[in-house]
Each structure stands twice: as structure tokens, then as C-alpha cells.
Amino acid sequence: MPSARPTTTPDERAVVRQALSVSVATGLYGISLGALAVVAGLSVWQAVVLSLFMFSGGSQFALVGIVGTGGSAASAIATAGLLGVRNGFYGVQLSPLLAVRSWRRVLAAHLTIDESTAVATAQPTVRLARVGFWLTGAGVFVLWNAFVLAGALAGNALGDPKRYGLDAAASAAFLALLWPRLRTALARYVATGAVVVAVVLTPAVPSGVPVLVAAVLAVVVGWWTAREHAHPDAEDGEAR
Amino acid sequence: MSPTTIWVTVLAASAGCLALKLAGHVVPGTWAAHPRVARTAALVTVALLAALVAVQTVASGRELVIDARLPALAVAAVALVLRAPFIVVVVLAALTAALLRAAGMP
């Protein structure tokens, strides 16, 4: 891996440092995902397979949350999938930057997540962007999966999850994932609307459905406001 | 859910997520780079996460419940305002709920 090579410029050292700190921070909260997964009813193996193959924190927390609250398989799959749509948009940005083919492209796609995209697209040169992407992607992959396993084993041993506040940890995890996306007023309105919709619908419809209805609301608002602000200087800095 | 249903859910959702990632790397970027599409996708992510915060905090099955999760979420929000790292936010929320429950809150 690039970390074994001598780094020559301050820029390179900076991107390596950034990649490692992001990997450690992200990896650590894999503990909470692992613990929540077994508490929700997944086996340790299921938690591990989920992390290895889905490898997208938001989607994983969503799937585990919906399974844990008794939602249907269909709503769990749909919510995890919808949350995964943004990774597709990251891929559109990353693909010309990375310029890889065949199995490397599949690997790059699998490592395309919030963190690797953020580090890659923050770099001033293509070379640094590639180093940032691969180092962050690989670093998060290794640490995230290791800590999910640790969390799943710990969660199995803990017993009642509520005693340790693990249900509140899941709320906080979603809030922390949401937080950096609330920079525009429109995003804050949509978030508020989604909360209202989810709370109002919870007693009325099956578990998992309120979240999907909130997503439909966002599609309507997104489409409609894009028409309203059709002039070229309309701000939309959220789709990084 | 039965263990088999959970396996199907895990594998189908994982396949879907990987397919979406691959699609982004393979399809030509012009369609997805359209501002309206990109903006709508970003808002969908916001709405899903916000709805998940709400459901995870006040829902218990199909009932609405106010319990230790709500003050724990408030502590998490304060931690986020103070720019605490992700793991600190999560641990503080868990700790708050655990302490409140030890003190007798549901």
C-alpha cells in the first residue's frame, strides 16, 4: 500500500494523514453498528457479511434499524437502496478521476463511500486524489469491518441493549450522518418535513413505510424547486 | 424476521447497493450530472436520514414513545454543534440514555 512508500512532499504526507484519521474515526463507529446489528436480531455472521458486501454506513444503519423495529424485508431493502443512491453519484464524479478498468473498477466502486469521495475530491491534484481515494477506501474498509465484528461480538455479550443506551446510539448515528448535509435552507426544510411525516405516519402505517414516504416527499420537493430555481446560479452544493 | 428472511434482506440490499455504486462508475456522467437529478438525490438522502432520526428516537414499533432516547439525541446535537467527532457523538448519546435509564427513566 502507498503508506509503505516514502512520501516525498508535504501534500502527500497531508493526504496520507487525512486518509488515516478518517479511516480510524469511521472504523471506530463500526463498533456501534456491529452491536446494534446483533441487538436488532442479526447473527454475528449476518452483521459481518452485511458490512463486507454493503459497505456503506448509512445504508447499513438503516437496514439494521428497520429490521430491529420490525419492518418488512422490502422496506429495509428499499431504504438501504435509496440511501445508496448517493454513492452512485459519487461514482460519476470519481470515475474520470480514477480512470481504472476491469476488476480495479469494481473494487473502486465498492470503496466508493462518503469518506473516500470526500478525501479524494478535496485534493488539489489528480495524483493526490487517487492516493486519497484508495488509502481512505482501503483504510475504512479494513477498520470498519474489523470494528463491526468486534461490536457484534460485544453486542452478543451485552444483553439488554437499552441498559447501555444502544438504541439512542442509533439515533445519534443517523443525526451525525445527517448533520453535514444540512448546509442549505432547502435541506433543512426537507429534513424538518421528513421528521414530521415520519412521526405522523408511525402510528398509521407499517414500520419502515414512514421513512420511504419521507423519501418520496424529497423527490417531489427536489423536482419542484429545481423548476422554481431554474436560473444557472441556483445553489446546489450538496451533491458532492 | 426469521434468520432466512434476514439473510435474503442482507444479500439483496447489499447487491442493490453495490449495483448502484457500479452504475455510477460505468454510466456516462451527463445524465447524472443534471442539476435537478443531483439535487433531488441529495435531498432524498437528507429526508431518509432525518426520518430515520425521528423513527429511531420516538418510535417503538408503531407507537410513539418519549423516553431516554430524546434527551440523548439532544446531547448528540449539542456535541455536533461543538464539532465533536462521530464516535464521541454516538458514545455521548448512549451514555446519556444509559445514565437516565439507570436513574429510572424508561
XYZ file of C-alpha atoms in Angstrom:
346
model
C 0.000 0.000 0.000
C 1.065 3.603 -0.541
C 1.793 4.031 3.171
C 4.818 1.730 2.725
C 6.342 4.078 0.154
C 8.374 7.036 1.298
C 6.217 10.142 0.972
C 8.097 12.978 -0.612
C 6.005 16.126 -0.497
C 4.077 17.816 2.333
C 0.913 17.469 0.195
C 1.367 13.710 0.053
C 2.009 13.455 3.766
C -1.100 15.559 4.364
C -3.334 13.298 2.266
C -1.964 10.182 3.973
C -2.592 11.725 7.396
C -6.093 12.747 6.369
C -6.891 9.300 4.983
C -5.671 7.563 8.136
C -7.520 9.836 10.553
C -10.752 9.492 8.579
C -10.279 5.708 8.497
C -9.756 5.438 12.240
C -12.684 7.726 13.089
C -15.059 5.938 10.710
C -13.798 2.494 11.606
C -14.408 3.096 15.305
C -18.107 3.697 14.912
C -18.348 0.313 13.243
C -18.451 -0.885 16.868
C -21.870 0.722 17.294
C -23.127 -0.757 14.020
C -21.965 -4.263 14.969
C -23.565 -4.056 18.402
C -26.819 -2.622 17.031
C -26.959 -5.295 14.323
C -26.950 -8.237 16.744
C -29.342 -6.393 19.041
C -31.706 -5.955 16.057
C -31.694 -9.717 15.505
C -28.882 -10.285 13.015
C -26.362 -13.025 13.779
C -22.674 -12.099 14.051
C -22.164 -13.628 10.588
C -25.000 -11.630 9.096
C -23.555 -8.423 10.558
C -20.138 -9.252 9.105
C -21.477 -10.168 5.650
C -23.608 -7.010 5.621
C -20.558 -4.855 6.334
C -18.280 -6.608 3.840
C -20.731 -6.555 0.937
C -22.892 -3.490 1.500
C -20.038 -1.357 2.872
C -21.967 1.895 3.208
C -22.597 3.124 6.746
C -25.889 4.943 6.227
C -27.490 2.042 4.362
C -26.242 -0.428 6.959
C -27.596 1.562 9.909
C -30.915 1.925 8.060
C -31.237 -1.789 7.316
C -30.380 -2.724 10.893
C -32.773 -0.098 12.272
C -35.692 -1.304 10.179
C -35.054 -4.979 10.919
C -34.797 -4.059 14.623
C -38.111 -2.178 14.717
C -39.993 -4.978 12.986
C -40.196 -3.500 9.482
C -40.603 -5.693 6.411
C -37.742 -7.040 4.301
C -38.999 -4.961 1.374
C -38.872 -1.662 3.268
C -35.425 -2.498 4.688
C -34.077 -3.259 1.194
C -35.752 -0.181 -0.330
C -34.474 2.216 2.351
C -30.923 0.841 2.259
C -31.001 1.051 -1.552
C -32.319 4.622 -1.626
C -29.615 5.693 0.828
C -27.110 4.011 -1.506
C -28.159 6.170 -4.478
C -25.747 8.931 -3.421
C -22.814 6.521 -3.825
C -23.828 6.225 -7.481
C -23.471 9.987 -7.823
C -20.073 9.861 -6.134
C -19.063 7.263 -8.735
C -19.957 9.663 -11.555
C -17.508 12.202 -10.073
C -14.782 9.685 -9.233
C -14.742 7.602 -12.402
C -12.867 10.132 -14.635
C -10.557 10.980 -11.724
C -9.519 7.382 -11.033
C -9.536 6.156 -14.663
C -9.395 2.439 -13.853
C -10.728 -0.575 -15.777
C -11.928 -4.158 -15.204
C -11.596 -5.567 -11.650
C -9.994 -2.386 -10.369
C -13.115 -0.535 -11.420
C -15.309 -2.951 -9.470
C -13.034 -2.531 -6.462
C -13.148 1.263 -6.827
C -16.951 1.114 -6.987
C -17.108 -0.984 -3.844
C -14.887 1.500 -1.993
C -16.982 4.471 -3.182
C -18.466 5.881 0.035
C -18.891 9.286 1.705
C -15.430 9.279 3.260
C -13.312 8.126 0.287
C -15.163 10.556 -2.006
C -14.758 13.458 0.410
C -10.999 12.925 0.806
C -10.439 12.324 -2.950
C -12.410 15.343 -4.155
C -10.726 17.654 -1.605
C -7.253 17.125 -3.154
C -5.634 19.718 -5.438
C -4.177 17.245 -7.987
C -5.339 14.058 -9.714
C -2.426 12.090 -8.272
C -3.238 13.143 -4.706
C -6.938 12.484 -5.319
C -6.112 8.900 -6.314
C -3.878 8.374 -3.284
C -6.603 9.863 -1.078
C -9.335 7.699 -2.563
C -7.529 4.363 -2.387
C -5.963 4.936 1.026
C -9.195 6.157 2.599
C -11.301 3.469 0.911
C -8.965 0.660 1.919
C -8.377 2.069 5.403
C -12.068 2.472 6.168
C -12.824 -0.952 4.668
C -10.325 -2.769 6.890
C -11.086 -0.883 10.114
C -14.860 -0.662 9.602
C -15.192 -4.410 9.078
C -12.857 -5.239 11.958
C -14.779 -2.996 14.355
C -18.177 -4.233 13.148
C -17.038 -7.757 14.054
C -15.825 -6.530 17.441
C -19.100 -4.680 18.034
C -21.187 -7.693 17.020
C -19.291 -9.942 19.422
C -19.601 -7.343 22.197
C -23.305 -6.776 21.457
C -23.901 -10.513 21.772
C -22.317 -10.488 25.220
C -24.033 -7.322 26.497
C -27.607 -8.492 26.961
C -30.316 -5.797 27.140
C -29.253 -3.095 24.669
C -31.387 -0.395 26.282
C -29.398 -0.559 29.514
C -26.369 0.661 27.574
C -28.304 3.223 25.540
C -27.565 1.446 22.266
C -30.958 2.452 20.845
C -30.078 6.103 21.474
C -26.690 5.480 19.852
C -28.522 4.608 16.624
C -30.493 7.887 16.714
C -27.258 9.794 17.272
C -25.548 7.933 14.417
C -28.271 8.966 11.960
C -28.131 12.545 13.242
C -24.353 12.652 12.787
C -24.699 11.315 9.223
C -27.386 13.934 8.526
C -25.615 16.917 10.129
C -23.093 17.838 7.385
C -25.881 17.676 4.769
C -27.948 20.450 6.358
C -25.936 23.348 4.975
C -28.642 24.800 2.709
C -32.017 26.160 3.831
C -33.784 23.806 1.421
C -32.075 20.794 3.005
C -33.178 21.966 6.458
C -36.798 22.389 5.294
C -36.786 18.912 3.753
C -35.281 17.418 6.917
C -37.947 19.090 9.069
C -40.693 17.906 6.718
C -39.293 14.374 6.783
C -39.310 14.330 10.596
C -42.944 15.488 10.693
C -44.002 12.939 8.066
C -42.193 10.107 9.844
C -43.663 10.947 13.262
C -47.213 11.478 11.994
C -47.230 8.277 9.910
C -45.595 5.999 12.503
C -48.845 5.007 14.292
C -50.750 4.731 10.990
C -48.653 2.549 8.665
C -46.326 -0.482 8.975
C -42.767 0.042 10.299
C -40.340 1.207 7.629
C -43.011 2.843 5.466
C -42.838 6.334 7.084
C -39.171 6.595 6.087
C -39.972 5.717 2.470
C -42.802 8.254 2.321
C -40.329 10.902 3.551
C -38.083 9.977 0.607
C -40.955 10.426 -1.843
C -41.578 13.869 -0.333
C -37.931 14.764 -1.032
C -38.238 13.665 -4.671
C -41.282 15.891 -5.136
C -39.612 18.877 -3.433
C -36.333 18.354 -5.303
C -38.028 18.197 -8.676
C -40.355 21.114 -8.000
C -37.769 23.501 -6.516
C -35.353 22.749 -9.376
C -38.000 24.136 -11.711
C -38.541 27.159 -9.430
C -34.824 27.985 -9.332
C -34.041 27.128 -12.943
C -31.556 30.006 -13.337
C -27.920 28.914 -13.618
C -26.659 30.456 -10.351
C -29.063 28.411 -8.192
C -27.028 26.982 -5.337
C -26.787 23.238 -5.122
C -23.544 22.414 -3.441
C -24.864 19.311 -1.716
C -24.333 16.739 -4.424
C -20.633 16.269 -3.860
C -37.829 -11.676 10.848
C -36.625 -15.269 10.540
C -32.884 -15.861 10.025
C -33.570 -16.808 6.393
C -35.526 -13.600 5.755
C -32.682 -11.599 7.321
C -30.157 -13.339 5.033
C -32.284 -12.531 1.981
C -32.638 -8.911 3.161
C -28.902 -8.543 3.808
C -27.852 -10.083 0.490
C -30.466 -8.373 -1.690
C -29.833 -4.951 -0.144
C -26.050 -5.419 -0.432
C -26.358 -6.422 -4.102
C -28.524 -3.369 -4.738
C -26.064 -1.013 -3.035
C -23.093 -2.420 -4.969
C -25.036 -2.203 -8.246
C -25.744 1.490 -7.568
C -22.061 2.147 -6.852
C -21.021 0.343 -10.049
C -23.646 2.154 -12.118
C -22.121 5.481 -11.090
C -18.675 4.390 -12.295
C -19.929 2.894 -15.569
C -22.712 5.145 -16.920
C -21.785 8.293 -18.838
C -21.936 11.236 -16.460
C -24.096 13.655 -18.458
C -27.454 12.390 -17.241
C -26.494 12.149 -13.577
C -24.696 15.490 -13.683
C -28.008 17.246 -14.430
C -28.505 19.702 -11.530
C -32.099 18.664 -10.943
C -31.217 14.974 -10.676
C -28.217 15.637 -8.439
C -30.186 17.997 -6.190
C -33.091 15.586 -5.860
C -30.739 12.721 -4.969
C -29.078 14.855 -2.283
C -32.470 15.778 -0.818
C -33.586 12.138 -0.770
C -30.543 11.322 1.375
C -31.402 14.200 3.728
C -35.060 13.121 4.016
C -34.203 9.468 4.655
C -31.670 10.277 7.364
C -33.976 12.827 9.037
C -36.876 10.361 9.012
C -34.596 7.655 10.424
C -33.523 10.003 13.250
C -37.193 10.598 14.091
C -38.277 6.963 13.928
C -35.250 5.721 15.829
C -35.836 8.322 18.572
C -39.592 8.282 19.237
C -40.977 5.118 17.641
C -41.360 1.818 19.443
C -42.827 -0.452 16.820
C -45.859 1.551 15.691
C -46.241 3.500 18.933
C -44.827 6.944 19.663
C -42.878 6.944 22.934
C -40.970 9.678 24.752
C -38.134 8.051 26.676
C -34.405 8.413 27.397
C -33.644 8.445 23.656
C -34.924 12.013 23.220
C -32.624 13.726 25.779
C -29.804 11.521 24.454
C -30.437 12.868 20.955
C -30.370 16.431 22.317
C -26.940 15.720 23.832
C -25.801 14.349 20.457
C -26.993 17.538 18.745
C -25.037 19.693 21.208
C -21.950 17.548 20.591
C -22.389 18.038 16.829
C -22.707 21.812 17.247
C -19.406 21.660 19.171
C -17.907 19.716 16.230
C -17.247 16.538 18.207
C -16.088 13.539 16.128
C -18.656 10.929 15.093
C -17.666 8.301 17.659
C -17.819 10.852 20.506
C -21.320 11.912 19.439
C -22.528 8.315 19.405
C -20.902 7.391 22.721
C -22.234 10.524 24.482
C -25.771 9.706 23.321
C -25.501 6.104 24.519
C -24.034 7.245 27.840
C -26.820 9.795 28.374
C -29.544 7.223 27.718
C -27.813 4.630 29.893
C -27.463 7.068 32.827
C -31.057 8.299 32.533
C -32.319 4.715 32.488
C -30.164 3.821 35.474
C -31.868 6.787 37.206
C -35.291 5.347 36.424
C -36.362 6.948 33.132
C -37.953 4.461 30.685
